mmCIF file of C-alpha atoms in Angstrom:
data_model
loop_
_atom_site.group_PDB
_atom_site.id
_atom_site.type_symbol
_atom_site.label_atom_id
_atom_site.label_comp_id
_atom_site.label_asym_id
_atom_site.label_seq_id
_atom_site.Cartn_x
_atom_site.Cartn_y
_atom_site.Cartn_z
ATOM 1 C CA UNK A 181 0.000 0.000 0.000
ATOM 2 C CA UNK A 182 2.588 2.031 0.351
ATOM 3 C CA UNK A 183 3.558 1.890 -3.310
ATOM 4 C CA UNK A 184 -0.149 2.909 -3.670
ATOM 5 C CA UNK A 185 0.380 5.827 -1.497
ATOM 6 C CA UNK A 186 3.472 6.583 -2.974
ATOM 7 C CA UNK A 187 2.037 6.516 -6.789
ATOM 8 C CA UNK A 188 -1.119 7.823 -5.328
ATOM 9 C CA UNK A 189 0.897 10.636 -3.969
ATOM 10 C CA UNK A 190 2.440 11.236 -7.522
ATOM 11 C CA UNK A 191 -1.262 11.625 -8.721
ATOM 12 C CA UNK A 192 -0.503 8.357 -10.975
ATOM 13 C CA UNK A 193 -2.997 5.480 -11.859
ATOM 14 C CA UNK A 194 -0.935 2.536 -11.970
ATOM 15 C CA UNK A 195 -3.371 0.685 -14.078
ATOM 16 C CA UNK A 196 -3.297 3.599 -16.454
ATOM 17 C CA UNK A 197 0.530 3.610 -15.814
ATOM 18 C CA UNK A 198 1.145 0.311 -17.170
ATOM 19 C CA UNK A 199 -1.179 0.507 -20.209
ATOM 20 C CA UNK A 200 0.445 3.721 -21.152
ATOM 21 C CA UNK A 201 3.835 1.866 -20.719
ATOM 22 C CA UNK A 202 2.786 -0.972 -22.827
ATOM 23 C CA UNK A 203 1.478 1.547 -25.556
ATOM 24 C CA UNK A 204 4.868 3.643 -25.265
ATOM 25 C CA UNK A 205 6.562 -0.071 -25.624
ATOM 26 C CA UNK A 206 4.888 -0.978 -29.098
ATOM 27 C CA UNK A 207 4.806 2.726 -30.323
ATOM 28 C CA UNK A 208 8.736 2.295 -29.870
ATOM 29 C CA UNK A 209 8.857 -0.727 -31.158
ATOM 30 C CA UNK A 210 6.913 0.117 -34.780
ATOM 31 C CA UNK A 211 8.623 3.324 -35.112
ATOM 32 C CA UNK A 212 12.189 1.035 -34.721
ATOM 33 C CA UNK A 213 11.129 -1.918 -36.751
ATOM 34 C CA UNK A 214 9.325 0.233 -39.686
ATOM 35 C CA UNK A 215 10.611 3.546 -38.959
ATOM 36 C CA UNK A 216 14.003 3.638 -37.520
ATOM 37 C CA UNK A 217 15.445 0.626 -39.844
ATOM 38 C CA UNK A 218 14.629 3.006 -43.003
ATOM 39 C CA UNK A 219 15.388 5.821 -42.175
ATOM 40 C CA UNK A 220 18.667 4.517 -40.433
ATOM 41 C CA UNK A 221 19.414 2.836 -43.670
ATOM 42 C CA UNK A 222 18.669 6.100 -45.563
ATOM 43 C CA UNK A 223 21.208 7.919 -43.613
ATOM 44 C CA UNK A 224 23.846 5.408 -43.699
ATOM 45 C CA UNK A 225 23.262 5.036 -47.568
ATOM 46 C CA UNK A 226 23.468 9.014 -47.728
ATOM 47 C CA UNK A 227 26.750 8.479 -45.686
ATOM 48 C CA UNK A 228 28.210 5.670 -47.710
ATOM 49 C CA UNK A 229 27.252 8.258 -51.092
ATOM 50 C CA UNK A 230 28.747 10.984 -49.294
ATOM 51 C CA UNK A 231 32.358 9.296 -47.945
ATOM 52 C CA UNK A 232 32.640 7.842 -52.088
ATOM 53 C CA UNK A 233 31.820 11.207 -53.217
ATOM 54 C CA UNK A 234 34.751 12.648 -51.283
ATOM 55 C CA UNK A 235 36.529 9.809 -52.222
ATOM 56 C CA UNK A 236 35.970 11.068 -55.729
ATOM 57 C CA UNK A 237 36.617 14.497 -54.852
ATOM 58 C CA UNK A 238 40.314 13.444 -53.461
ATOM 59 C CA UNK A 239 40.691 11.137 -56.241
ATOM 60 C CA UNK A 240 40.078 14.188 -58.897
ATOM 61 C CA UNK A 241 42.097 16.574 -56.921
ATOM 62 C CA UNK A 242 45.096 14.361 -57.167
ATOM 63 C CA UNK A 243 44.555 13.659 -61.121
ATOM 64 C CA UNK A 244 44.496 17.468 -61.427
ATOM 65 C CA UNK A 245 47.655 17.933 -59.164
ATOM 66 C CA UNK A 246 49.383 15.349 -61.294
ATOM 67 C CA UNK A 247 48.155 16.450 -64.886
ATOM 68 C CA UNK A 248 49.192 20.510 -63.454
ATOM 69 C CA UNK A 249 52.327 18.882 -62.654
ATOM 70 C CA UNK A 250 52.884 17.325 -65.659
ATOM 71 C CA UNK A 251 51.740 20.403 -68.093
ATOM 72 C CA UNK A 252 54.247 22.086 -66.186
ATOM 73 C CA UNK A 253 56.898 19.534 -66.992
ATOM 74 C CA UNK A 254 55.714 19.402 -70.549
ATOM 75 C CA UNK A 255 55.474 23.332 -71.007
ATOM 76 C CA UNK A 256 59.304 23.680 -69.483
ATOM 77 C CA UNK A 257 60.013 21.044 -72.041
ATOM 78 C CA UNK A 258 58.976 22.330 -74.719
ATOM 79 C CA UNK A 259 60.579 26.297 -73.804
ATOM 80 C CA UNK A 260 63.938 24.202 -73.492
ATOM 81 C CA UNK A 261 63.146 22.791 -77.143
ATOM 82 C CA UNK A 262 61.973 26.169 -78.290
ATOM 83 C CA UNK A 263 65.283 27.642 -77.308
ATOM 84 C CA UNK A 264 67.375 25.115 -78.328
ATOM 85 C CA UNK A 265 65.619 25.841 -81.984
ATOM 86 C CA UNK A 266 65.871 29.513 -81.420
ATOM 87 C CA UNK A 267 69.488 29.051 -80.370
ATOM 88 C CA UNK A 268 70.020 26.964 -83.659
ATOM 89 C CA UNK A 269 68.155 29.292 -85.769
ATOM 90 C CA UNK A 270 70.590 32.106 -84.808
ATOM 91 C CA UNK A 271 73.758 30.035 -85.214
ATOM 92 C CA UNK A 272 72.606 29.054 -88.583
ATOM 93 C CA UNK A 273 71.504 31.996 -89.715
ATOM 94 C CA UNK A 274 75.313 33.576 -88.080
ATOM 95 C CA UNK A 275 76.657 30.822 -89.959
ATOM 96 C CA UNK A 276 74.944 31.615 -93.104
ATOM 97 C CA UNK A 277 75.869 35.632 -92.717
ATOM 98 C CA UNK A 278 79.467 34.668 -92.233
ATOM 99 C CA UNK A 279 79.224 31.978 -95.215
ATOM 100 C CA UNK A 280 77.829 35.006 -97.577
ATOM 101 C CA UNK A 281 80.229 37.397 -96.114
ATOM 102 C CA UNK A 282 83.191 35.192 -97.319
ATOM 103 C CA UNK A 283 81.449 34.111 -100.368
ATOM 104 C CA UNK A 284 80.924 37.756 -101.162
ATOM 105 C CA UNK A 285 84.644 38.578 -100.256
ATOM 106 C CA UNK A 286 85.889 35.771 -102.808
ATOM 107 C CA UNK A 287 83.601 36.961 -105.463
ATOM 108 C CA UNK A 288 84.708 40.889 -105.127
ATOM 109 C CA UNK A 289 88.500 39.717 -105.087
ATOM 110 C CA UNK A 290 87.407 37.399 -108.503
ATOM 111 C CA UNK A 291 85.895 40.316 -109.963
ATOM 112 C CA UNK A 292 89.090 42.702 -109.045
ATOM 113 C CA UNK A 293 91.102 39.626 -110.182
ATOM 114 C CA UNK A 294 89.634 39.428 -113.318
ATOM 115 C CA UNK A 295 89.550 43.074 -114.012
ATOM 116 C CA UNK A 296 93.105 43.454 -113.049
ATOM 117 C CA UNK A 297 93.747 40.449 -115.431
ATOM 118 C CA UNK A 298 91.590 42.387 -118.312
ATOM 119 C CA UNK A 299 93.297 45.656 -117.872
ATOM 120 C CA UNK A 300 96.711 43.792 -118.007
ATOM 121 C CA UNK A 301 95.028 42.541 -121.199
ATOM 122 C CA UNK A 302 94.065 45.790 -122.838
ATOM 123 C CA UNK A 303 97.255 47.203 -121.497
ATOM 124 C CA UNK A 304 99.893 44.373 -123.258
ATOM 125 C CA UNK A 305 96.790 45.075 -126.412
ATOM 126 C CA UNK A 306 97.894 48.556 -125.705
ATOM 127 C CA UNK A 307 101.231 48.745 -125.817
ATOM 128 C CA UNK A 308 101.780 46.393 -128.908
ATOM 129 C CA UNK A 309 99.542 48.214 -131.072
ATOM 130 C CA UNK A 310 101.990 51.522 -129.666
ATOM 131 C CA UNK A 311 104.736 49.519 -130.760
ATOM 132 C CA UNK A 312 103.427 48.784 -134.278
ATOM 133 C CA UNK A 313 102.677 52.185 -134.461
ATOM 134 C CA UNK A 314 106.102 53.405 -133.645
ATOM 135 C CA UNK A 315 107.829 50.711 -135.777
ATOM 136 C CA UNK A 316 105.212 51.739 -138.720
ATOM 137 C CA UNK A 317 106.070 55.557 -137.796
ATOM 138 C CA UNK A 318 109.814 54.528 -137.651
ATOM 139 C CA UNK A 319 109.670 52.699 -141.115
ATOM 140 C CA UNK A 320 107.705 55.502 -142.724
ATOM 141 C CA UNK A 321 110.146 57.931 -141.074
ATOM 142 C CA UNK A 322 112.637 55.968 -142.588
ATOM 143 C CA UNK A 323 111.822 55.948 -146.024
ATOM 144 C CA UNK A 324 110.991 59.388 -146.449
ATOM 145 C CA UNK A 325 114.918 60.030 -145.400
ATOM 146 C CA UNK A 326 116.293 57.330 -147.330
ATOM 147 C CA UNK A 327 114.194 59.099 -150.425
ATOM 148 C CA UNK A 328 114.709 62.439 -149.207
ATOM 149 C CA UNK A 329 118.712 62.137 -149.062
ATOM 150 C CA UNK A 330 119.148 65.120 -146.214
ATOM 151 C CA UNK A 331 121.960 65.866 -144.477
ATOM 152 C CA UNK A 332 122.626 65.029 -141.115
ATOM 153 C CA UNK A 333 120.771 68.514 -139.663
ATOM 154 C CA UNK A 334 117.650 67.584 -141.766
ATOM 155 C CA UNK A 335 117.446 64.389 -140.690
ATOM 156 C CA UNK A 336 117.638 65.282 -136.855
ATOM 157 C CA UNK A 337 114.386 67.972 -137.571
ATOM 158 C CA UNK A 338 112.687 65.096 -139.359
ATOM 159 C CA UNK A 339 113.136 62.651 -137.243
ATOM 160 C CA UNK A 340 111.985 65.278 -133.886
ATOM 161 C CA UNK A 341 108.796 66.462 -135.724
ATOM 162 C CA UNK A 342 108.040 62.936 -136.544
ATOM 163 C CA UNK A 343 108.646 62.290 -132.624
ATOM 164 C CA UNK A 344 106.388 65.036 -131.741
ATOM 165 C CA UNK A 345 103.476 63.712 -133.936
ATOM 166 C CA UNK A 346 104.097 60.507 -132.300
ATOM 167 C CA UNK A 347 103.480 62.398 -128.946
#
């Protein structure tokens, strides 16, 4: 009776008590069998998405790290190519400068070579027709003395104004 007292005190039907407890009991029970057991596997499903989607994430990140690293690798390649070619160019093309250079040096001393050669040429051309001339002169000079039967003093005036016309 005491427990009477004691739950009467409370203001508590034990009767009531109980069938409220039982009630709470298979209220719990339905929410966990057809409630709880969804729902629980809803959120662990949402979970198990969630941890592979990160996974994903991570996974992606790292691909981009690695393809960043290796466009970097490739684009420092490539500059070292470029100025290797760029470096080659400009050898070649001082190569090709110092090949013209010379070639034009060789041509300019072949053209003063054979201009020196052709004014040698007309020169020797020169000077034997001068010397025909004279002799021609000489043996017309010559024969107009050997016709002309001067003395000595005539001779010397023929032969100097026959000198100046050859001047």
């Amino acid at each position: 009776m005491e427990e009477t007292n004691f739950i009467g005190t409370l203001g508590l039907n034990w009767k009531l008590f109980v069938a409220q407890l039982v009630n709470f009991g298979i209220v719990i029970f339905i929410l966990w069998k057809w409630v709880m057991k969804p729902v629980v596997g809803a959120l662990e499903s949402r979970r198990a998405r969630i941890e592979q989607s990160v996974k994903k994430a991570e996974e992606i990140e790292r691909q981009a790290n690695e393809f960043r690293a290796y466009q970097e690798s490739e684009r420092r390649k490539v500059n070292l190519e470029a100025d290797a070619l760029i470096n080659k160019a400009v050898a070649s093309g001082e190569k090709l400068k110092q090949e013209t250079a010379e070639s034009a040096r060789l041509e300019a001393r072949k053209i003063i070579t054979d201009a020196k050669a052709a004014i040698e040429a007309e020169k020797g051309k020169a000077l034997t027709e001068v010397r025909e001339e004279v002799a021609n002169m000489a043996v017309m000079a010559a024969e107009k003395i050997l016709r002309a039967k001067l003395d000595g003093r005539e001779n010397q005036e023929l032969i100097n104004k026959i000198l100046k016309t050859v001047k």
